[in-house]
Coordinates of N, CA and C in Angstrom, one line a residue:
M25 N 0.9 -1.2 0.0 CA 0.0 0.0 0.0 C 0.9 1.2 0.0
A26 N 0.7 2.1 -1.0 CA 1.5 3.3 -1.1 C 1.1 4.4 -0.1
L27 N -0.1 4.7 0.0 CA -0.6 5.7 0.9 C -1.2 5.1 2.1
D28 N -0.9 5.8 3.2 CA -1.5 5.4 4.5 C -2.9 6.1 4.6
L29 N -3.9 5.2 4.9 CA -5.2 5.7 5.0 C -5.5 6.7 6.1
G30 N -4.6 6.6 7.2 CA -4.8 7.5 8.3 C -3.9 8.7 8.3
D31 N -3.2 8.9 7.2 CA -2.3 10.1 7.0 C -3.1 11.3 6.7
V32 N -3.2 12.2 7.7 CA -4.0 13.4 7.5 C -3.3 14.5 6.6
R33 N -2.0 14.3 6.4 CA -1.2 15.2 5.6 C -1.1 14.7 4.1
S34 N -1.8 13.7 3.8 CA -1.8 13.2 2.4 C -2.4 14.2 1.4
G35 N -3.3 15.0 1.9 CA -4.0 16.0 1.0 C -5.3 15.5 0.5
F36 N -5.6 14.2 0.7 CA -6.9 13.6 0.2 C -8.0 13.7 1.2
R37 N -9.2 14.0 0.8 CA -10.3 14.1 1.7 C -11.2 12.9 1.7
H38 N -11.1 12.1 0.6 CA -12.0 10.9 0.5 C -11.2 9.7 0.5
I39 N -11.6 8.7 1.4 CA -10.8 7.5 1.5 C -10.9 6.6 0.3
E40 N -12.0 6.8 -0.5 CA -12.2 6.0 -1.7 C -11.1 6.3 -2.7
V41 N -10.7 7.6 -2.8 CA -9.7 8.0 -3.8 C -8.4 7.4 -3.3
V42 N -8.1 7.4 -2.1 CA -6.8 6.8 -1.5 C -6.8 5.3 -1.8
M43 N -7.9 4.6 -1.6 CA -7.9 3.2 -1.9 C -7.7 2.9 -3.4
F44 N -8.3 3.7 -4.2 CA -8.1 3.4 -5.7 C -6.7 3.6 -6.1
I45 N -6.0 4.7 -5.6 CA -4.6 4.9 -6.0 C -3.7 3.8 -5.4
N46 N -4.0 3.3 -4.2 CA -3.2 2.2 -3.7 C -3.4 0.9 -4.5
E47 N -4.6 0.7 -5.0 CA -4.9 -0.5 -5.9 C -4.1 -0.4 -7.2
E48 N -4.1 0.8 -7.8 CA -3.4 1.0 -9.0 C -1.9 0.8 -8.8
V49 N -1.4 1.2 -7.8 CA 0.1 1.0 -7.5 C 0.4 -0.4 -7.3
L50 N -0.4 -1.1 -6.5 CA -0.2 -2.6 -6.3 C -0.4 -3.4 -7.5
N51 N -1.5 -3.1 -8.3 CA -1.8 -3.8 -9.5 C -0.6 -3.7 -10.6
N52 N 0.1 -2.6 -10.5 CA 1.2 -2.4 -11.4 C 2.6 -2.9 -10.9
G53 N 2.5 -3.6 -9.8 CA 3.7 -4.2 -9.2 C 4.5 -3.2 -8.4
G54 N 3.9 -2.1 -8.0 CA 4.7 -1.1 -7.2 C 4.4 -1.3 -5.7
G55 N 5.1 -0.5 -4.9 CA 4.9 -0.6 -3.5 C 5.1 0.8 -2.9
P56 N 5.3 0.9 -1.6 CA 5.3 2.2 -0.9 C 6.7 2.9 -1.0
D57 N 7.7 2.2 -1.6 CA 9.0 2.8 -1.6 C 9.1 4.2 -2.2
F58 N 8.6 4.3 -3.4 CA 8.6 5.6 -4.1 C 7.9 6.7 -3.3
Y59 N 6.8 6.4 -2.8 CA 6.0 7.4 -2.0 C 6.7 7.8 -0.7
L60 N 7.2 6.8 0.0 CA 7.9 7.0 1.3 C 9.2 7.7 1.1
T61 N 9.9 7.5 0.0 CA 11.2 8.1 -0.3 C 11.0 9.6 -0.5
F62 N 10.0 10.0 -1.3 CA 9.8 11.4 -1.7 C 8.7 12.2 -1.1
R63 N 8.1 11.7 0.0 CA 7.0 12.3 0.6 C 7.3 13.6 1.3
S64 N 8.6 13.8 1.6 CA 9.0 15.1 2.2 C 9.8 16.0 1.3
R65 N 9.9 15.6 0.0 CA 10.7 16.3 -0.9 C 9.8 17.3 -1.7
P66 N 10.5 18.4 -2.2 CA 9.7 19.3 -3.1 C 9.3 18.7 -4.4
W67 N 8.3 19.3 -5.1 CA 7.8 18.7 -6.3 C 8.8 18.6 -7.4
N68 N 9.7 19.5 -7.5 CA 10.7 19.4 -8.6 C 11.6 18.2 -8.5
E69 N 11.9 17.8 -7.3 CA 12.7 16.6 -7.2 C 11.9 15.3 -7.5
I70 N 10.6 15.3 -7.1 CA 9.7 14.2 -7.4 C 9.6 14.1 -8.9
E71 N 9.3 15.2 -9.6 CA 9.1 15.2 -11.0 C 10.4 14.7 -11.8
D72 N 11.6 15.2 -11.3 CA 12.8 14.8 -11.9 C 13.0 13.3 -11.8
E73 N 12.7 12.7 -10.6 CA 12.9 11.3 -10.4 C 11.9 10.5 -11.3
L74 N 10.7 11.0 -11.4 CA 9.7 10.3 -12.2 C 10.1 10.4 -13.7
R75 N 10.6 11.5 -14.1 CA 11.1 11.6 -15.5 C 12.2 10.6 -15.8
S76 N 13.1 10.5 -14.9 CA 14.2 9.5 -15.1 C 13.7 8.1 -15.2
I77 N 12.7 7.8 -14.4 CA 12.1 6.4 -14.5 C 11.4 6.2 -15.8
I78 N 10.6 7.2 -16.2 CA 9.8 7.0 -17.5 C 10.8 7.0 -18.7
A79 N 11.9 7.7 -18.6 CA 12.8 7.8 -19.8 C 13.7 6.6 -19.8
D80 N 13.7 5.8 -18.8 CA 14.6 4.6 -18.8 C 13.9 3.4 -19.5
P81 N 14.5 3.0 -20.6 CA 13.8 1.9 -21.4 C 13.9 0.5 -20.7
H82 N 14.7 0.4 -19.7 CA 14.9 -0.9 -19.0 C 13.8 -1.0 -17.9
V83 N 13.1 0.0 -17.6 CA 12.1 -0.1 -16.5 C 10.8 -0.5 -17.2
P84 N 10.1 -1.5 -16.6 CA 8.9 -2.0 -17.2 C 7.8 -1.0 -17.2
Q85 N 6.8 -1.1 -18.1 CA 5.7 -0.1 -18.2 C 4.8 -0.2 -16.9
A86 N 4.7 -1.3 -16.3 CA 3.9 -1.4 -15.1 C 4.5 -0.6 -14.0
T87 N 5.8 -0.7 -13.9 CA 6.5 0.0 -12.8 C 6.4 1.5 -13.1
K88 N 6.5 1.9 -14.3 CA 6.4 3.3 -14.7 C 5.0 3.8 -14.3
R89 N 3.9 3.0 -14.5 CA 2.6 3.4 -14.2 C 2.4 3.5 -12.6
A90 N 3.0 2.5 -11.9 CA 2.9 2.5 -10.5 C 3.6 3.8 -9.9
C91 N 4.8 4.1 -10.4 CA 5.5 5.3 -10.0 C 4.7 6.6 -10.3
T92 N 4.0 6.6 -11.5 CA 3.2 7.7 -11.9 C 2.1 8.0 -10.9
W93 N 1.4 6.9 -10.5 CA 0.3 7.0 -9.5 C 0.9 7.5 -8.2
S94 N 2.0 7.0 -7.8 CA 2.6 7.5 -6.5 C 3.0 8.9 -6.6
A95 N 3.5 9.3 -7.8 CA 3.9 10.7 -8.0 C 2.7 11.6 -7.9
L96 N 1.5 11.1 -8.5 CA 0.3 11.9 -8.4 C -0.1 12.1 -7.0
A97 N 0.0 11.0 -6.2 CA -0.4 11.2 -4.8 C 0.6 12.1 -4.0
L98 N 1.9 12.0 -4.4 CA 2.8 13.0 -3.8 C 2.6 14.4 -4.2
N99 N 2.1 14.6 -5.4 CA 1.8 16.0 -5.8 C 0.6 16.6 -5.0
V100 N -0.4 15.8 -4.7 CA -1.5 16.2 -3.8 C -0.9 16.5 -2.4
R101 N 0.0 15.7 -2.0 CA 0.6 15.9 -0.7 C 1.4 17.3 -0.6
V102 N 2.2 17.5 -1.7 CA 2.9 18.7 -1.8 C 2.0 20.0 -1.8
V103 N 0.9 19.9 -2.5 CA 0.0 21.0 -2.6 C -0.6 21.3 -1.2
A104 N -1.0 20.2 -0.5 CA -1.6 20.3 0.8 C -0.5 20.9 1.8
R105 N 0.7 20.5 1.7 CA 1.8 21.1 2.5 C 2.0 22.6 2.3
Q106 N 1.9 23.0 1.0 CA 2.1 24.4 0.6 C 0.9 25.2 1.2
L107 N -0.3 24.6 1.0 CA -1.5 25.3 1.6 C -1.4 25.5 3.1
E108 N -0.9 24.5 3.7 CA -0.7 24.5 5.2 C 0.3 25.6 5.6
Q109 N 1.4 25.7 4.8 CA 2.4 26.7 5.1 C 1.9 28.1 4.9
Q110 N 1.1 28.2 3.8 CA 0.5 29.5 3.5 C -0.5 29.9 4.5
A111 N -1.3 29.0 5.0 CA -2.3 29.3 6.0 C -1.5 29.7 7.3
Y112 N -0.4 29.0 7.6 CA 0.3 29.4 8.8 C 0.9 30.8 8.6
G113 N 1.4 31.1 7.4 CA 2.0 32.4 7.2 C 1.0 33.5 7.3
V114 N -0.2 33.2 6.7 CA -1.3 34.2 6.8 C -1.7 34.4 8.3
S115 N -1.8 33.3 9.0 CA -2.2 33.5 10.4 C -1.1 34.2 11.2
R116 N 0.2 34.0 10.9 CA 1.2 34.7 11.6 C 1.2 36.1 11.2
L117 N 1.0 36.5 9.9 CA 0.9 37.9 9.5 C -0.2 38.6 10.2
Q118 N -1.4 37.9 10.4 CA -2.5 38.5 11.0 C -2.2 38.7 12.5
E119 N -1.5 37.8 13.1 CA -1.1 38.0 14.5 C -0.2 39.2 14.7
Q120 N 0.8 39.3 13.7 CA 1.7 40.4 13.8 C 1.0 41.8 13.5
M121 N 0.0 41.7 12.6 CA -0.8 42.9 12.4 C -1.6 43.4 13.6
E122 N -2.2 42.4 14.3 CA -2.9 42.7 15.5 C -2.0 43.2 16.6
E123 N -0.8 42.6 16.7 CA 0.2 43.1 17.7 C 0.6 44.5 17.4
R124 N 0.8 44.8 16.1 CA 1.2 46.2 15.7 C 0.0 47.2 15.9
E125 N -1.2 46.7 15.7 CA -2.3 47.6 15.9 C -2.4 47.9 17.4
T126 N -2.2 46.9 18.2 CA -2.3 47.1 19.7 C -1.2 48.0 20.1
A127 N 0.0 47.8 19.6 CA 1.1 48.7 19.9 C 0.8 50.2 19.5
A128 N 0.2 50.3 18.3 CA -0.1 51.6 17.8 C -1.1 52.3 18.7
W129 N -2.2 51.5 19.1 CA -3.1 52.1 20.0 C -2.5 52.5 21.3
A130 N -1.6 51.7 21.8 CA -0.9 52.0 23.1 C 0.0 53.3 22.9
L131 N 0.7 53.4 21.8 CA 1.5 54.6 21.5 C 0.6 55.8 21.3
A132 N -0.6 55.7 20.7 CA -1.5 56.8 20.6 C -2.0 57.3 21.9
S133 N -2.3 56.3 22.8 CA -2.8 56.7 24.1 C -1.7 57.3 24.9
Q134 N -0.5 56.8 24.8 CA 0.7 57.4 25.5 C 0.9 58.8 25.0
L135 N 0.8 59.0 23.6 CA 1.0 60.3 23.0 C 0.0 61.3 23.5
Q136 N -1.3 60.9 23.6 CA -2.3 61.7 24.1 C -2.1 62.1 25.6
R137 N -1.6 61.2 26.4 CA -1.3 61.5 27.8 C -0.1 62.5 27.9
L138 N 0.9 62.3 27.0 CA 2.0 63.2 27.0 C 1.6 64.6 26.6
R139 N 0.7 64.7 25.6 CA 0.2 66.0 25.2 C -0.5 66.7 26.3
K140 N -1.3 66.0 27.1 CA -2.1 66.6 28.2 C -1.1 67.1 29.3
E141 N 0.0 66.2 29.5 CA 1.0 66.7 30.5 C 1.7 67.9 30.0
R142 N 2.0 68.0 28.7 CA 2.7 69.1 28.1 C 1.8 70.4 28.3
D143 N 0.5 70.2 28.0 CA -0.4 71.4 28.1 C -0.5 71.9 29.5
L144 N -0.5 70.9 30.5 CA -0.5 71.3 31.9 C 0.7 72.0 32.3
L145 N 1.9 71.5 31.8 CA 3.1 72.2 32.2 C 3.2 73.6 31.5
V146 N 2.7 73.7 30.3 CA 2.7 75.0 29.6 C 1.9 76.0 30.4
S147 N 0.7 75.5 30.9 CA -0.2 76.4 31.7 C 0.5 76.8 33.0
Q148 N 1.1 75.8 33.6 CA 1.8 76.1 34.9 C 3.0 77.1 34.7
L149 N 3.7 76.9 33.6 CA 4.8 77.9 33.3 C 4.3 79.3 33.0
R150 N 3.1 79.4 32.3 CA 2.6 80.7 32.1 C 2.2 81.4 33.4
G151 N 1.6 80.6 34.3 CA 1.2 81.1 35.6 C 2.4 81.6 36.4
V152 N 3.5 80.8 36.3 CA 4.7 81.2 37.0 C 5.3 82.4 36.4
R153 N 5.3 82.5 35.1 CA 5.8 83.7 34.4 C 5.0 85.0 34.8
E154 N 3.7 84.8 34.8 CA 2.9 86.0 35.2 C 3.2 86.4 36.7
D155 N 3.3 85.4 37.6 CA 3.7 85.7 39.0 C 5.0 86.4 39.1
L156 N 6.0 85.9 38.3 CA 7.3 86.5 38.3 C 7.3 87.9 37.7
R157 N 6.5 88.1 36.7 CA 6.3 89.5 36.1 C 5.7 90.4 37.2
Q158 N 4.7 89.9 37.9 CA 4.0 90.8 38.9 C 5.0 91.1 40.0
A159 N 5.8 90.1 40.4 CA 6.8 90.3 41.5 C 7.8 91.3 41.1
L160 N 8.3 91.2 39.8 CA 9.3 92.2 39.3 C 8.7 93.6 39.3
N161 N 7.4 93.7 38.9 CA 6.7 95.0 38.9 C 6.6 95.6 40.3
D162 N 6.3 94.7 41.3 CA 6.2 95.1 42.7 C 7.5 95.6 43.2
C163 N 8.6 94.9 42.8 CA 9.9 95.3 43.3 C 10.3 96.6 42.7
E164 N 10.0 96.8 41.4 CA 10.3 98.1 40.8 C 9.5 99.2 41.4
S165 N 8.3 99.0 41.8 CA 7.5 100.0 42.4 C 8.0 100.4 43.8
M166 N 8.4 99.3 44.6 CA 9.0 99.6 45.9 C 10.4 100.3 45.8
R167 N 11.1 100.0 44.8 CA 12.4 100.6 44.6 C 12.2 102.1 44.3
R168 N 11.2 102.4 43.5 CA 10.9 103.9 43.2 C 10.3 104.6 44.4
W169 N 9.6 103.9 45.2 CA 8.9 104.5 46.3 C 9.8 104.7 47.5
Q170 N 10.8 103.9 47.7 CA 11.7 104.0 48.8 C 12.5 105.3 49.0
P171 N 13.1 105.9 47.9 CA 13.8 107.2 48.0 C 12.8 108.3 48.4
A172 N 11.6 108.3 47.8 CA 10.6 109.3 48.2 C 10.2 109.3 49.7
E173 N 10.1 108.0 50.2 CA 9.8 107.9 51.6 C 10.9 108.4 52.5
R174 N 12.1 108.1 52.1 CA 13.3 108.6 52.9 C 13.3 110.1 52.9
W175 N 13.0 110.7 51.7 CA 13.1 112.2 51.6 C 12.0 112.8 52.5
S176 N 10.8 112.2 52.5 CA 9.7 112.7 53.3 C 10.0 112.6 54.8
Q177 N 10.7 111.5 55.2 CA 11.0 111.3 56.6 C 12.1 112.4 57.0
E178 N 13.0 112.7 56.1 CA 14.0 113.7 56.4 C 13.4 115.1 56.6
V179 N 12.4 115.4 55.7 CA 11.7 116.7 55.8 C 11.0 116.8 57.1
V180 N 10.3 115.7 57.5 CA 9.6 115.7 58.8 C 10.5 115.9 60.0
T181 N 11.6 115.1 60.0 CA 12.5 115.2 61.1 C 13.3 116.5 61.2
E182 N 13.5 117.1 60.0 CA 14.2 118.4 60.0 C 13.3 119.6 60.3
S183 N 12.1 119.5 60.0 CA 11.2 120.7 60.2 C 10.8 120.9 61.7
R184 N 10.8 119.8 62.5 CA 10.4 120.0 63.9 C 11.5 120.7 64.7
P185 N 12.8 120.3 64.5 CA 13.8 121.0 65.4 C 13.9 122.5 65.0
Q186 N 13.5 122.9 63.8 CA 13.7 124.3 63.4 C 12.7 125.2 64.3
R187 N 11.7 124.6 64.8 CA 10.8 125.4 65.7 C 11.5 125.8 67.0
L188 N 12.4 125.0 67.4 CA 13.1 125.2 68.7 C 14.5 125.9 68.4
G189 N 14.7 126.5 67.2 CA 15.9 127.2 67.0 C 17.0 126.2 66.6
V190 N 16.7 125.0 66.2 CA 17.7 124.0 65.8 C 17.8 123.9 64.3
Q191 N 18.9 124.0 63.8 CA 19.1 123.9 62.3 C 19.9 122.6 62.0
F192 N 19.4 121.9 61.0 CA 20.1 120.7 60.5 C 20.8 121.0 59.2
Y193 N 22.0 120.5 59.1 CA 22.7 120.5 57.8 C 23.1 119.1 57.5
N194 N 22.5 118.6 56.4 CA 22.7 117.2 56.0 C 23.9 117.2 55.0
T195 N 25.0 116.6 55.4 CA 26.1 116.5 54.5 C 26.4 115.0 54.4
S196 N 25.7 114.4 53.4 CA 25.8 112.9 53.2 C 25.5 112.1 54.4
S197 N 26.5 111.5 55.1 CA 26.2 110.7 56.3 C 26.5 111.5 57.6
I198 N 26.7 112.8 57.5 CA 27.0 113.6 58.7 C 25.9 114.7 58.8
Y199 N 25.3 114.6 60.0 CA 24.3 115.7 60.3 C 24.9 116.7 61.2
C200 N 24.9 118.0 60.8 CA 25.4 119.0 61.7 C 24.2 119.8 62.2
I201 N 24.1 119.9 63.5 CA 23.0 120.6 64.2 C 23.6 121.9 64.8
V202 N 23.0 123.0 64.5 CA 23.4 124.3 65.1 C 22.2 124.8 66.0
C203 N 22.5 124.9 67.3 CA 21.5 125.3 68.2 C 21.8 126.8 68.7
S204 N 20.8 127.6 68.8 CA 21.0 129.0 69.2 C 20.0 129.2 70.4
P205 N 20.3 128.7 71.6 CA 19.4 128.9 72.7 C 19.4 130.4 73.1
P206 N 18.2 131.0 73.4 CA 18.2 132.4 73.7 C 18.8 132.8 75.0
K207 N 19.0 131.9 76.0 CA 19.5 132.3 77.3 C 20.9 132.0 77.5
V208 N 21.6 131.5 76.5 CA 23.0 131.2 76.6 C 23.8 132.4 76.1
S209 N 24.9 132.7 76.9 CA 25.7 133.9 76.7 C 26.5 133.8 75.3
F210 N 27.0 132.6 75.0 CA 27.7 132.5 73.7 C 26.6 132.4 72.6
S211 N 27.1 132.8 71.5 CA 26.1 133.0 70.4 C 25.4 131.7 69.9
S212 N 26.2 130.7 69.8 CA 25.6 129.4 69.3 C 26.4 128.2 69.7
I213 N 25.8 127.1 69.7 CA 26.5 125.9 70.0 C 26.3 125.0 68.7
T214 N 27.4 124.5 68.3 CA 27.3 123.7 67.1 C 27.5 122.2 67.5
I215 N 26.6 121.4 67.1 CA 26.7 119.9 67.5 C 26.7 119.1 66.2
C216 N 27.7 118.4 66.0 CA 27.8 117.5 64.8 C 27.6 116.0 65.2
L217 N 26.6 115.4 64.6 CA 26.3 114.0 64.9 C 26.6 113.2 63.7
M218 N 27.2 112.1 64.0 CA 27.5 111.1 62.9 C 26.2 110.3 62.8
H219 N 25.7 110.2 61.6 CA 24.5 109.4 61.3 C 24.8 108.6 60.1
F220 N 24.8 107.3 60.2 CA 25.0 106.5 59.1 C 23.7 105.9 58.6
T221 N 23.4 106.2 57.4 CA 22.1 105.7 56.9 C 22.3 104.3 56.3
L222 N 21.3 103.5 56.5 CA 21.4 102.2 55.9 C 20.5 102.1 54.7
F223 N 21.1 101.6 53.7 CA 20.3 101.4 52.4 C 20.1 99.9 52.2

């Protein structure tokens, strides 16, 4: 018997066809040798071997017919193997496509999250920039206001002693005070005070 009836990789779907091929191989004096030898080979090797057998004048016609039936069965097996490989390839490609789609969705989700984080950081930076600008404006206002305040304080402190006959002379960090009391015999008393201003 050339073909195994239980071989699921033979490529045949009907057992009647397998039995008929086996009968033709046996009736022509053949056996399972040709089929078993080439069942895992590609079709071009099977065809080359069949051609060499058919072209050999020393091979009987019955043997040629038996090998031809075996080659026919092997051809069906080769086609079934190719279909199986193609189906596996298609399945593998589909799996890879699904994996890439999943990865693409994950990347899209991650990109969306990063964009939200970027927008949040941009908003926070804008708020910090506005706060910094306001702080700089406040500092500038205080810097302009501070000399005016010192001048007003000097005017207040200098105007009061003049009522008592005391005169201030501001020379940078030295204040000279000239007092002219009415009941003192000498004309005037000059008092110089060292005053260091802090800036």
